[in-house]
PDB file of C-alpha atoms and ligand atoms in Angstrom:
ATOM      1  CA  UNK H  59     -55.124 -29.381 138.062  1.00  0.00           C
ATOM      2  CA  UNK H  60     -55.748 -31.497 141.086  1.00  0.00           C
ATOM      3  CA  UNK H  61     -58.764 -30.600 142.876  1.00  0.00           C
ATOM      4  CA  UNK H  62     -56.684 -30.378 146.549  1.00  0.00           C
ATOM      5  CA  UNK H  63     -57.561 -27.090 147.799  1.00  0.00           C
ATOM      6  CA  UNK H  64     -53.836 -26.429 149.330  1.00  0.00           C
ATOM      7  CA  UNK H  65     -52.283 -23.531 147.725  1.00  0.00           C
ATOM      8  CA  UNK H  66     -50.015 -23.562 144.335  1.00  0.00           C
ATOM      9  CA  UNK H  67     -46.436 -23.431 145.658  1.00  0.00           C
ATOM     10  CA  UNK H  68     -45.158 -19.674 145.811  1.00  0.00           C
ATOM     11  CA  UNK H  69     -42.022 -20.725 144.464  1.00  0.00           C
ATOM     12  CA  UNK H  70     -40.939 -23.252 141.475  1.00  0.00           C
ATOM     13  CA  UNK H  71     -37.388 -24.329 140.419  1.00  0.00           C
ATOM     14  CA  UNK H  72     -36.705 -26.286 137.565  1.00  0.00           C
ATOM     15  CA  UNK H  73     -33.865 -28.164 136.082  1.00  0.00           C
ATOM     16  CA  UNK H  74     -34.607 -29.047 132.538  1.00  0.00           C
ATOM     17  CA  UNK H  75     -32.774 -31.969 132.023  1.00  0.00           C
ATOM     18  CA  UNK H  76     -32.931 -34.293 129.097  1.00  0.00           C
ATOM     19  CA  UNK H  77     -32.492 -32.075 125.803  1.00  0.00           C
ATOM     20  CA  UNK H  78     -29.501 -34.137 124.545  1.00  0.00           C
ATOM     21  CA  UNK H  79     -31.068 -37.315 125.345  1.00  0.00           C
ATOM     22  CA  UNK H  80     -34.490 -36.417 123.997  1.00  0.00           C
ATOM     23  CA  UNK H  81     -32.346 -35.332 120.689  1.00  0.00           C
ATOM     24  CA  UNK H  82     -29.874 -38.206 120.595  1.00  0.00           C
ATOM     25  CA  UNK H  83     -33.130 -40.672 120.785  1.00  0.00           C
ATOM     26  CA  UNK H  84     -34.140 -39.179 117.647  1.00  0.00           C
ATOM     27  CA  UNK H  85     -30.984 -39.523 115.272  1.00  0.00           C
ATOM     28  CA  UNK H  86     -31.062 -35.495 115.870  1.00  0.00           C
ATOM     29  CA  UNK H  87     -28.445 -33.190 117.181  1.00  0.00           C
ATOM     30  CA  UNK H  88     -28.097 -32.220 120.815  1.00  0.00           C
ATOM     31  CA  UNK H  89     -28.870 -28.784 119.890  1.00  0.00           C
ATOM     32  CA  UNK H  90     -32.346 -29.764 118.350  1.00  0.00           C
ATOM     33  CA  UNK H  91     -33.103 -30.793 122.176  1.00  0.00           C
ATOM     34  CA  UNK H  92     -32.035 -27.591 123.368  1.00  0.00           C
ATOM     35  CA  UNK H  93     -34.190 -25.835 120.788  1.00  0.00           C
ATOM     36  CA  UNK H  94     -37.328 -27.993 121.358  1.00  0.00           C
ATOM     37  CA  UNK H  95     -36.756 -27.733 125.420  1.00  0.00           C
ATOM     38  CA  UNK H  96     -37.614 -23.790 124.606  1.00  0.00           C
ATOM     39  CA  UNK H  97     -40.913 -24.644 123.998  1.00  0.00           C
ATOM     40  CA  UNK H  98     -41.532 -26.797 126.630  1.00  0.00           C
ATOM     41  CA  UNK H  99     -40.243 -23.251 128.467  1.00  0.00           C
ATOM     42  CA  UNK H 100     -42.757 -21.355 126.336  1.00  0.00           C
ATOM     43  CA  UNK H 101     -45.393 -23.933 127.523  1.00  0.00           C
ATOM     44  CA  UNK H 102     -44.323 -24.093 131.344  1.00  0.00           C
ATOM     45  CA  UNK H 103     -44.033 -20.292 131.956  1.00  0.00           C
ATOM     46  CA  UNK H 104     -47.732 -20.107 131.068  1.00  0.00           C
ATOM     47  CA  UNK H 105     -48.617 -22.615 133.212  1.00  0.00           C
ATOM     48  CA  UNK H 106     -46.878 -21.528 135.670  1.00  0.00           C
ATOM     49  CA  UNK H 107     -48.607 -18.036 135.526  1.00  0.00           C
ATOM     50  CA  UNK H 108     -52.173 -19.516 135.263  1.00  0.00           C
ATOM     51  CA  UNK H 109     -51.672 -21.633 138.087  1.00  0.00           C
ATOM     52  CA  UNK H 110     -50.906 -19.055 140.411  1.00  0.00           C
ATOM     53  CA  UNK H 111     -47.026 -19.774 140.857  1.00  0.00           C
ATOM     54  CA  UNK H 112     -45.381 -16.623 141.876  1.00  0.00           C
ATOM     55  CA  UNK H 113     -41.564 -17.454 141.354  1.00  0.00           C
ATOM     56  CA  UNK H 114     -40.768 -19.699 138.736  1.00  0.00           C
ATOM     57  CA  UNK H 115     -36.293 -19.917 138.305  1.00  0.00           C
ATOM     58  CA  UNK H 116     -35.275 -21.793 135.629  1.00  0.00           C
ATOM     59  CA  UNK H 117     -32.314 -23.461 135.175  1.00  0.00           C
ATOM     60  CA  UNK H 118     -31.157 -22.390 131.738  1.00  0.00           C
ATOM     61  CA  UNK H 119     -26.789 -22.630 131.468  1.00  0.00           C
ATOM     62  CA  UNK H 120     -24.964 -23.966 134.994  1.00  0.00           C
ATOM     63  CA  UNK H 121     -21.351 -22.485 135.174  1.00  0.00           C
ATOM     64  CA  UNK H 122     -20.148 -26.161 134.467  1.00  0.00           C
ATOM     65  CA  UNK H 123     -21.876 -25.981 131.064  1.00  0.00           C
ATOM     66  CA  UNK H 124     -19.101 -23.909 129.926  1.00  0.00           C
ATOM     67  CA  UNK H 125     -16.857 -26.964 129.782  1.00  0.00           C
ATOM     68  CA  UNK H 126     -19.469 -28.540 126.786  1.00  0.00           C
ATOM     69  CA  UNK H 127     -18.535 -28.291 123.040  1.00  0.00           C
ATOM     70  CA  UNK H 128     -18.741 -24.381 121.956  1.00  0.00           C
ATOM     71  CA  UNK H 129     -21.190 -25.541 118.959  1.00  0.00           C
ATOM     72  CA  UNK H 130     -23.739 -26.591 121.586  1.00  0.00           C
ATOM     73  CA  UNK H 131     -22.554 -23.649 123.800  1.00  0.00           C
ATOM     74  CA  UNK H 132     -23.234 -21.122 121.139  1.00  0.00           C
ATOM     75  CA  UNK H 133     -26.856 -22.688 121.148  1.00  0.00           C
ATOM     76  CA  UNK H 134     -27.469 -22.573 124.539  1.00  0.00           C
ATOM     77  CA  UNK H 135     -26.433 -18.941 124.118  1.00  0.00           C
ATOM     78  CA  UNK H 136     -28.410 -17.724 121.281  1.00  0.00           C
ATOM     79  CA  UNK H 137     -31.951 -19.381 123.118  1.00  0.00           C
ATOM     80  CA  UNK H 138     -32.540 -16.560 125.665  1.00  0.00           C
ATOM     81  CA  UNK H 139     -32.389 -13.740 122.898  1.00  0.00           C
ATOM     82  CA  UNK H 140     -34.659 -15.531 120.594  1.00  0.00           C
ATOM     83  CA  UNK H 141     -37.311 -16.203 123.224  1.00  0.00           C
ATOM     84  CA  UNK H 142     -36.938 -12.720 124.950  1.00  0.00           C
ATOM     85  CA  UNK H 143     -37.907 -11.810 121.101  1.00  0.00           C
ATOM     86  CA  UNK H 144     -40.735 -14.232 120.549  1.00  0.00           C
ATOM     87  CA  UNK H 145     -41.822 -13.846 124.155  1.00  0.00           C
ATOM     88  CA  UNK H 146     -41.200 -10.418 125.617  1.00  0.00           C
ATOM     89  CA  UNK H 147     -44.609  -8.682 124.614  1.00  0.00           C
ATOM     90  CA  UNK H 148     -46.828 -11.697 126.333  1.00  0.00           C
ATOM     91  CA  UNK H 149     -44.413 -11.291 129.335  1.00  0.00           C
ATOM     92  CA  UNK H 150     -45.070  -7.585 129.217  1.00  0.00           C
ATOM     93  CA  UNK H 151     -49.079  -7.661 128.830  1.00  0.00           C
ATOM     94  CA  UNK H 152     -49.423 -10.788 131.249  1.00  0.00           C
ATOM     95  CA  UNK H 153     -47.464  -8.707 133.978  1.00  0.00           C
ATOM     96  CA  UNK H 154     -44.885 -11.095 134.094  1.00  0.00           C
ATOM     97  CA  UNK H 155     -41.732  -9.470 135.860  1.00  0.00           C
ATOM     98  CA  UNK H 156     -37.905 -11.016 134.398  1.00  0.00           C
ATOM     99  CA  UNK H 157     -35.321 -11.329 136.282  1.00  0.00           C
ATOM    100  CA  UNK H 158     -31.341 -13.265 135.447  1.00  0.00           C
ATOM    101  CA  UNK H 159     -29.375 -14.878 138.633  1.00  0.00           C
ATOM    102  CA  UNK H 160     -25.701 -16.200 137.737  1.00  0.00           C
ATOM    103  CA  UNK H 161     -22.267 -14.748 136.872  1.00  0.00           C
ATOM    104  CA  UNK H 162     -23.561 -12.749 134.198  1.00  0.00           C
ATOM    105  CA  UNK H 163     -20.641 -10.707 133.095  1.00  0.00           C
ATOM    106  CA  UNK H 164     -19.569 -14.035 131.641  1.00  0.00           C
ATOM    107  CA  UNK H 165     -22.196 -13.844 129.595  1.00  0.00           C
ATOM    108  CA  UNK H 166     -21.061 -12.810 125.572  1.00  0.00           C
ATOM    109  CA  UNK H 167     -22.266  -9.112 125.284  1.00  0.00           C
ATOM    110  CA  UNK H 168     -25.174  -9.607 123.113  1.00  0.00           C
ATOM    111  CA  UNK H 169     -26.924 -12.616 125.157  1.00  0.00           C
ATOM    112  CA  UNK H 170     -26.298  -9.796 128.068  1.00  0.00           C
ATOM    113  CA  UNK H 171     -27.820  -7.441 126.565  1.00  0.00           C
ATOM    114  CA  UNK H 172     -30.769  -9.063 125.559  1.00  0.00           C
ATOM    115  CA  UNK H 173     -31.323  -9.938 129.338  1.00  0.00           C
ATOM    116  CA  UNK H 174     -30.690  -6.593 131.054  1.00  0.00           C
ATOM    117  CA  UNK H 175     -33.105  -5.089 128.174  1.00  0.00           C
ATOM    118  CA  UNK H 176     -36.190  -7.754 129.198  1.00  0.00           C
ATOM    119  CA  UNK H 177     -35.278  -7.531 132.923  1.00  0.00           C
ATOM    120  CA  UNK H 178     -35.376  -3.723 132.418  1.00  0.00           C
ATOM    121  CA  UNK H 179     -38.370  -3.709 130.586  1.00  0.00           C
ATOM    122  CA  UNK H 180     -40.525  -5.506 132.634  1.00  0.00           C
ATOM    123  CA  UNK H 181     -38.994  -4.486 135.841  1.00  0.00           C
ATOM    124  CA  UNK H 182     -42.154  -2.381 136.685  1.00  0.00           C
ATOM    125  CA  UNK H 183     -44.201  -5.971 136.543  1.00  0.00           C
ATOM    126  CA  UNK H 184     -45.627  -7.334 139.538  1.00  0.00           C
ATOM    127  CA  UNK H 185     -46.978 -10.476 138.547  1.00  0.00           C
ATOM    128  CA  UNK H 186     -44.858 -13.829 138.435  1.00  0.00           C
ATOM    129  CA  UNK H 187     -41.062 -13.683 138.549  1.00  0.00           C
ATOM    130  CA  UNK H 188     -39.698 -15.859 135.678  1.00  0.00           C
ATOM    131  CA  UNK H 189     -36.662 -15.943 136.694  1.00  0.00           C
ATOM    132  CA  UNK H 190     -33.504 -17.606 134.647  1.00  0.00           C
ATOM    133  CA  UNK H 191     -30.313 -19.382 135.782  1.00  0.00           C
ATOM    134  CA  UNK H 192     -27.630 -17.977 133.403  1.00  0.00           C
ATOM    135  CA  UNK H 193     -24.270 -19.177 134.012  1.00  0.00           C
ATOM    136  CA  UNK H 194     -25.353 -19.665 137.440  1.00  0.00           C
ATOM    137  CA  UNK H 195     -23.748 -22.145 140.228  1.00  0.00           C
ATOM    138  CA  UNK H 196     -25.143 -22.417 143.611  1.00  0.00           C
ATOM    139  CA  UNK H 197     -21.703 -22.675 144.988  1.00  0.00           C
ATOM    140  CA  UNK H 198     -20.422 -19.370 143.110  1.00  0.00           C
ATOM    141  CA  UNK H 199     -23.826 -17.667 143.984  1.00  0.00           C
ATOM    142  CA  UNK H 200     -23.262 -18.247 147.645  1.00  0.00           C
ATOM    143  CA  UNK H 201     -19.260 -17.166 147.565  1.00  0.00           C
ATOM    144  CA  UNK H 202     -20.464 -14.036 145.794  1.00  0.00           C
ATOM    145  CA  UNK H 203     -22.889 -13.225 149.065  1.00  0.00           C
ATOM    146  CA  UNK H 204     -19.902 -13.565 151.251  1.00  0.00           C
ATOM    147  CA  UNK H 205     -18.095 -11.517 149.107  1.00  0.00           C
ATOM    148  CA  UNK H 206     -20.244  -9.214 149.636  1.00  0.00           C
ATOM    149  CA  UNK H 207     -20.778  -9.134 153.063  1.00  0.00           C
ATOM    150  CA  UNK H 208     -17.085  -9.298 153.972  1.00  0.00           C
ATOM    151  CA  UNK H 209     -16.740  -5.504 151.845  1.00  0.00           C
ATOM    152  CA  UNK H 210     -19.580  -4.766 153.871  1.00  0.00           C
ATOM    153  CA  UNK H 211     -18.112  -5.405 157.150  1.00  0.00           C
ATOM    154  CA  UNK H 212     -14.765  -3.993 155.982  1.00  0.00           C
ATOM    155  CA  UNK H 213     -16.472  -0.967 155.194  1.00  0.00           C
ATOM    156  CA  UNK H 214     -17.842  -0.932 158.385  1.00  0.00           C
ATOM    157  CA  UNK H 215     -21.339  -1.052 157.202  1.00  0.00           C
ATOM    158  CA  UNK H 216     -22.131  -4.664 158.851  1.00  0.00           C
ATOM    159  CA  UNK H 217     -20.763  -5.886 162.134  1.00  0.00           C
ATOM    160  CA  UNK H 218     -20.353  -8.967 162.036  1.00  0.00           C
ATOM    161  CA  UNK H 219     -21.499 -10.514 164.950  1.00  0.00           C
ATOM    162  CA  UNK H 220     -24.914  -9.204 163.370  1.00  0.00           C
ATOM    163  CA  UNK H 221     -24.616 -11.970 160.422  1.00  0.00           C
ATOM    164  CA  UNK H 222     -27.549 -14.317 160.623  1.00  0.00           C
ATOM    165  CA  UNK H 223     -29.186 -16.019 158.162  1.00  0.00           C
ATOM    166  CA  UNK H 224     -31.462 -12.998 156.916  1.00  0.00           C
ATOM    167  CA  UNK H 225     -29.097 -10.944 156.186  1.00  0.00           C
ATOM    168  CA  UNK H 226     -26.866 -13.821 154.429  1.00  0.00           C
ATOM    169  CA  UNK H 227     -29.727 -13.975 152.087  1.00  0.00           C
ATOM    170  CA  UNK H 228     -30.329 -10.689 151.383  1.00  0.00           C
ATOM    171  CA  UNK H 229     -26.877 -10.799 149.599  1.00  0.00           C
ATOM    172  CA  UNK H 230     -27.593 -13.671 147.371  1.00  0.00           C
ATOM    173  CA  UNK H 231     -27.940 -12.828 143.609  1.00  0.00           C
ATOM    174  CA  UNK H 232     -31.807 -11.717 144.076  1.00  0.00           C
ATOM    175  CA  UNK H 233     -31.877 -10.306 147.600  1.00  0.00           C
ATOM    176  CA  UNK H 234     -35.693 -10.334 147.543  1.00  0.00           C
ATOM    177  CA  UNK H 235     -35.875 -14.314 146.030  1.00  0.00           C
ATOM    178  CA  UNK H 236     -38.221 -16.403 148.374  1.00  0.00           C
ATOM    179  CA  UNK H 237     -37.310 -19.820 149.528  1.00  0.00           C
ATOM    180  CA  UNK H 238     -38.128 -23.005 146.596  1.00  0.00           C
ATOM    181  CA  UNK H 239     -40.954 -24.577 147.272  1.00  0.00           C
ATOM    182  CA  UNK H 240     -40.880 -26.983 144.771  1.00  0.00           C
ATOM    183  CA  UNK H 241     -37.700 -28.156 143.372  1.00  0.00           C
ATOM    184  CA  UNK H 242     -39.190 -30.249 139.630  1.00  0.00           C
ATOM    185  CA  UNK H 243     -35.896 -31.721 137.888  1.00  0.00           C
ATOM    186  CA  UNK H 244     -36.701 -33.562 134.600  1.00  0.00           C
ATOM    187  CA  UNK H 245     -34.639 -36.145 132.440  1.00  0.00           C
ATOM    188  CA  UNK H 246     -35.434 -39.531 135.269  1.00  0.00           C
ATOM    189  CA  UNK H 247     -31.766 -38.002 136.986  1.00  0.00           C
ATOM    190  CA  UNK H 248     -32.479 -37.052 140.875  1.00  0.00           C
ATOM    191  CA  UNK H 249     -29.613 -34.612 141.346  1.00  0.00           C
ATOM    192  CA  UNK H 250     -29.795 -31.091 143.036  1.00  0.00           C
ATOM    193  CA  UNK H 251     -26.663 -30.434 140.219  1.00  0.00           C
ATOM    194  CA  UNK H 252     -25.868 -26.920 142.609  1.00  0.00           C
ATOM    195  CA  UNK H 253     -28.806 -25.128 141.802  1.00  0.00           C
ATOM    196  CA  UNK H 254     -29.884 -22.796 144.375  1.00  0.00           C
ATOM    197  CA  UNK H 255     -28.174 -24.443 147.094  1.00  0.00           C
ATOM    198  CA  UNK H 256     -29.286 -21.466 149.463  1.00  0.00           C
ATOM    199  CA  UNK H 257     -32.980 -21.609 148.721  1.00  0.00           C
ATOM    200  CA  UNK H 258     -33.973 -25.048 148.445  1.00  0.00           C
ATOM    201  CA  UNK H 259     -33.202 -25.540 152.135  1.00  0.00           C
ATOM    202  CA  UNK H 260     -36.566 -26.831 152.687  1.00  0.00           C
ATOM    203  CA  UNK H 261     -37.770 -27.575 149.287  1.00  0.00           C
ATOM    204  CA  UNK H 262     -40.017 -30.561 148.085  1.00  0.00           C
ATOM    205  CA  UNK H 263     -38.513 -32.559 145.473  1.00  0.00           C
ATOM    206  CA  UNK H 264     -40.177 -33.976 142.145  1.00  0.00           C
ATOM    207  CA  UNK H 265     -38.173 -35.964 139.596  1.00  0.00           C
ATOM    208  CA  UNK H 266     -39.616 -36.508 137.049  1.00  0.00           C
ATOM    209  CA  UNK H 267     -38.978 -39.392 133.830  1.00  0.00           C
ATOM    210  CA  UNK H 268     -40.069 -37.570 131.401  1.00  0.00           C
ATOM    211  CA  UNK H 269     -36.946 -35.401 129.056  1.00  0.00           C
ATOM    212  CA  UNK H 270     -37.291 -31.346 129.228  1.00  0.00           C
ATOM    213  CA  UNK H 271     -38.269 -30.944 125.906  1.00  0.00           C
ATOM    214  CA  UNK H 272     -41.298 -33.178 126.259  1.00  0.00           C
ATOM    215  CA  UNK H 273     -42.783 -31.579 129.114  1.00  0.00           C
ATOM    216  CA  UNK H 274     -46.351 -30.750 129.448  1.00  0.00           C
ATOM    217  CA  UNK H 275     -48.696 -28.397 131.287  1.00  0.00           C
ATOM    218  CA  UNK H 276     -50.060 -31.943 132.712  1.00  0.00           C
ATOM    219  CA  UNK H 277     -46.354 -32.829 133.883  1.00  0.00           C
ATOM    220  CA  UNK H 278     -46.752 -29.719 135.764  1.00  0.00           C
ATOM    221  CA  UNK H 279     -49.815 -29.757 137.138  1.00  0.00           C
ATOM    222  CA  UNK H 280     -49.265 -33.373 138.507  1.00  0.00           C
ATOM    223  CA  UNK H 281     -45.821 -32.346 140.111  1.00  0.00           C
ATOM    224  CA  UNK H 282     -47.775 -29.614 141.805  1.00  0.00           C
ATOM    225  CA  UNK H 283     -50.296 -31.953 143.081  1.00  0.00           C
ATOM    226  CA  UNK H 284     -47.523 -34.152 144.255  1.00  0.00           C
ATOM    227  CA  UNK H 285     -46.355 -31.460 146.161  1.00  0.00           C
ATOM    228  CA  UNK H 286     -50.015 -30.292 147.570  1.00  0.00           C
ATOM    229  CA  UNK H 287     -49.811 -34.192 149.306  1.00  0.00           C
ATOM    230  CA  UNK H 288     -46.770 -33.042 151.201  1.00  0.00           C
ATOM    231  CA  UNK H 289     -46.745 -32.850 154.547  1.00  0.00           C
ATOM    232  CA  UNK H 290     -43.662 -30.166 155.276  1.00  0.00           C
ATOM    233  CA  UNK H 291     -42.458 -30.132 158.574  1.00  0.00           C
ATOM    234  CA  UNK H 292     -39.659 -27.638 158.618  1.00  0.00           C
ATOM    235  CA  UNK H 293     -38.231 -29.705 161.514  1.00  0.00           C
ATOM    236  CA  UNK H 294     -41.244 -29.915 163.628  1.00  0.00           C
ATOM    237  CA  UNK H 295     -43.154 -33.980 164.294  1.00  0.00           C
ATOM    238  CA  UNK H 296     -46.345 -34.318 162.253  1.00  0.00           C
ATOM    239  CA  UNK H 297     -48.161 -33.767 165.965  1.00  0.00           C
ATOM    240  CA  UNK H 298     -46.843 -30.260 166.329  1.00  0.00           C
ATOM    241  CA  UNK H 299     -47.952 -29.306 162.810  1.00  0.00           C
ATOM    242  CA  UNK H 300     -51.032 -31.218 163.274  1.00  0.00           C
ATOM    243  CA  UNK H 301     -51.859 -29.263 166.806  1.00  0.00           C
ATOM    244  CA  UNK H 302     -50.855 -26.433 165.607  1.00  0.00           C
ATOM    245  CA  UNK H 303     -53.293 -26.497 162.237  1.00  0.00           C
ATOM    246  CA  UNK H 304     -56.177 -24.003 162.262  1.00  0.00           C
TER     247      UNK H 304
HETATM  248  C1  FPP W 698     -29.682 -29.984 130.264  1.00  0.00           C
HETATM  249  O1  FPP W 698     -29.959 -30.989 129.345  1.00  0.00           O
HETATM  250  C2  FPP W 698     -30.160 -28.716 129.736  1.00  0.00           C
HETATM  251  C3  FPP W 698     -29.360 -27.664 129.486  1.00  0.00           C
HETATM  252  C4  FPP W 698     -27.911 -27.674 129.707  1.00  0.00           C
HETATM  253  C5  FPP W 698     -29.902 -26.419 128.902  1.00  0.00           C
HETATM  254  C6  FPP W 698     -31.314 -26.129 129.241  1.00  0.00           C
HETATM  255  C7  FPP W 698     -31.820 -25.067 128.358  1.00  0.00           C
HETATM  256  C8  FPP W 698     -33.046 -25.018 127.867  1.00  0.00           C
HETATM  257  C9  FPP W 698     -34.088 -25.991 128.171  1.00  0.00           C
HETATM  258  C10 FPP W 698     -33.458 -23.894 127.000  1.00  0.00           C
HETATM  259  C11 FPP W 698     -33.352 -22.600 127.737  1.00  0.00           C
HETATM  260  C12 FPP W 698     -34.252 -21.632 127.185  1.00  0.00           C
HETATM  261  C13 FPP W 698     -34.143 -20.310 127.354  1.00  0.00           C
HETATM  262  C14 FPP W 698     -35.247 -19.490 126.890  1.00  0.00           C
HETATM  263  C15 FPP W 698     -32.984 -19.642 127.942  1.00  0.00           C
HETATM  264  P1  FPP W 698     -28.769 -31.881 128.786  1.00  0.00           P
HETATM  265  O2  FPP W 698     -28.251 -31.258 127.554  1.00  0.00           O
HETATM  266  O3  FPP W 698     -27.742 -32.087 129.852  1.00  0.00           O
HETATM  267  O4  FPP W 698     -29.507 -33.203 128.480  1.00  0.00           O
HETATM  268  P2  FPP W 698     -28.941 -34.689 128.615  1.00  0.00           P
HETATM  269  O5  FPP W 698     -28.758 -34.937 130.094  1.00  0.00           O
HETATM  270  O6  FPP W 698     -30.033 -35.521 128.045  1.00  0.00           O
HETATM  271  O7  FPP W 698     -27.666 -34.756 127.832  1.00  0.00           O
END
């Protein structure tokens, strides 16, 4: 870990990109860069919880990754219930708390199952949210929240001329999901690929070379410290911050 005092960002987002390349490099099947990028999630969720992160969202299935071949679809979709297997009772002891954003209910039964039975049992967790992006588009996540609000104000529940940006985010998937932080996508691409177009607003952005599946605690911890050199304005000059600075 860097030695920079600043705090660990509260909240991580990650798109692990580079499984099919990382496969395809090695005369393997996309799929065998799938299943290898699951340990670089075994190895990243750890970090993440010994570094002090408090959100971590991964970026497991988009809703555009429905369009790929099924055979590496039906991969993709037998990973979560074979790590919630192999993972579950660390989760549980090390107080992590799991929670699913996306459309869900297009999930096939089984793969939702498997994620409404870890989110429920570690829903009384109040350590790091490990949070995974399961069919999930920014885009849809954010139409869903007007949805919402619109039955709200129909109902009456909500007038409308109330609607600011607090209470738009309260209806996103996770009304309670803090702002990113730190946006780390891997795979040397630097797109945002609609992933939590709400909540990376003000988010510092690390690209990183390396493919997901060969990502290490060290490819963390220097993204981190990339991000501890930051100077975030949210808008302000680097004199207001700087005057304003305890
Ligand atoms: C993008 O790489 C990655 C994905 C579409 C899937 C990411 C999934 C995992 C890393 C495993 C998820 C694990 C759990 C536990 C749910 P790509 O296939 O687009 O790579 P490429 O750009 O090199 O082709």
């Amino acid at each position: 870990m860097s030695c920079d005092t600043s705090p660990a960002p509260r909240h991580v987002a990650i798109v692990m990109d580079g499984n099919g390349r990382w496969a395809e490099r090695r005369g393997l099947a996309r799929t065998q860069g799938h299943r290898a990028g699951v340990e670089a999630v075994r190895r990243t969720v750890r970090a993440a919880r010994e570094l002090g992160v408090g959100w971590l969202t991964l970026y497991a299935f988009s809703s555009e990754n429905w369009k790929r071949p099924k055979r590496e679809i039906d991969v993709l979709m037998s990973l979560p219930e074979e790590f919630f297997d192999r993972e579950l009772p660390e989760a549980i002891e090390k107080n992590v708390r799991i929670l699913a954003i996306g459309r869900l209910s297009r999930l096939p039964a089984r793969v939702r199952a498997a994620v409404e039975d870890a989110v429920q049992r570690t829903a009384h967790n109040d350590g790091m949210r490990l949070v995974f992006a399961l069919s999930y588009g920014g885009r849809a996540e954010i139409v869903d929240a007007a949805r919402r609000l619109l039955q709200n104000c129909n109902a009456g529940q909500l007038d409308s001329a109330a609607l600011d940006e607090k209470i738009f985010a309260a209806h996103l998937d996770l009304a309670e999901m803090p702002d990113v932080d730190l946006l780390i996508r891997t795979g040397a691409e630097q797109r945002v690929s609609n992933f939590l177009l709400w909540q990376i607003a003000y988010a510092e952005i690390v690209c990183s070379g390396v493919m997901w599946p060969d990502f290490q605690r060290r490819h963390f911890e220097s993204a981190i410290a990339e991000y501890q050199r930051r100077e975030r304005r949210f808008g302000l000059t680097g004199a207001q911050l700087r005057a304003a600075a305890p």
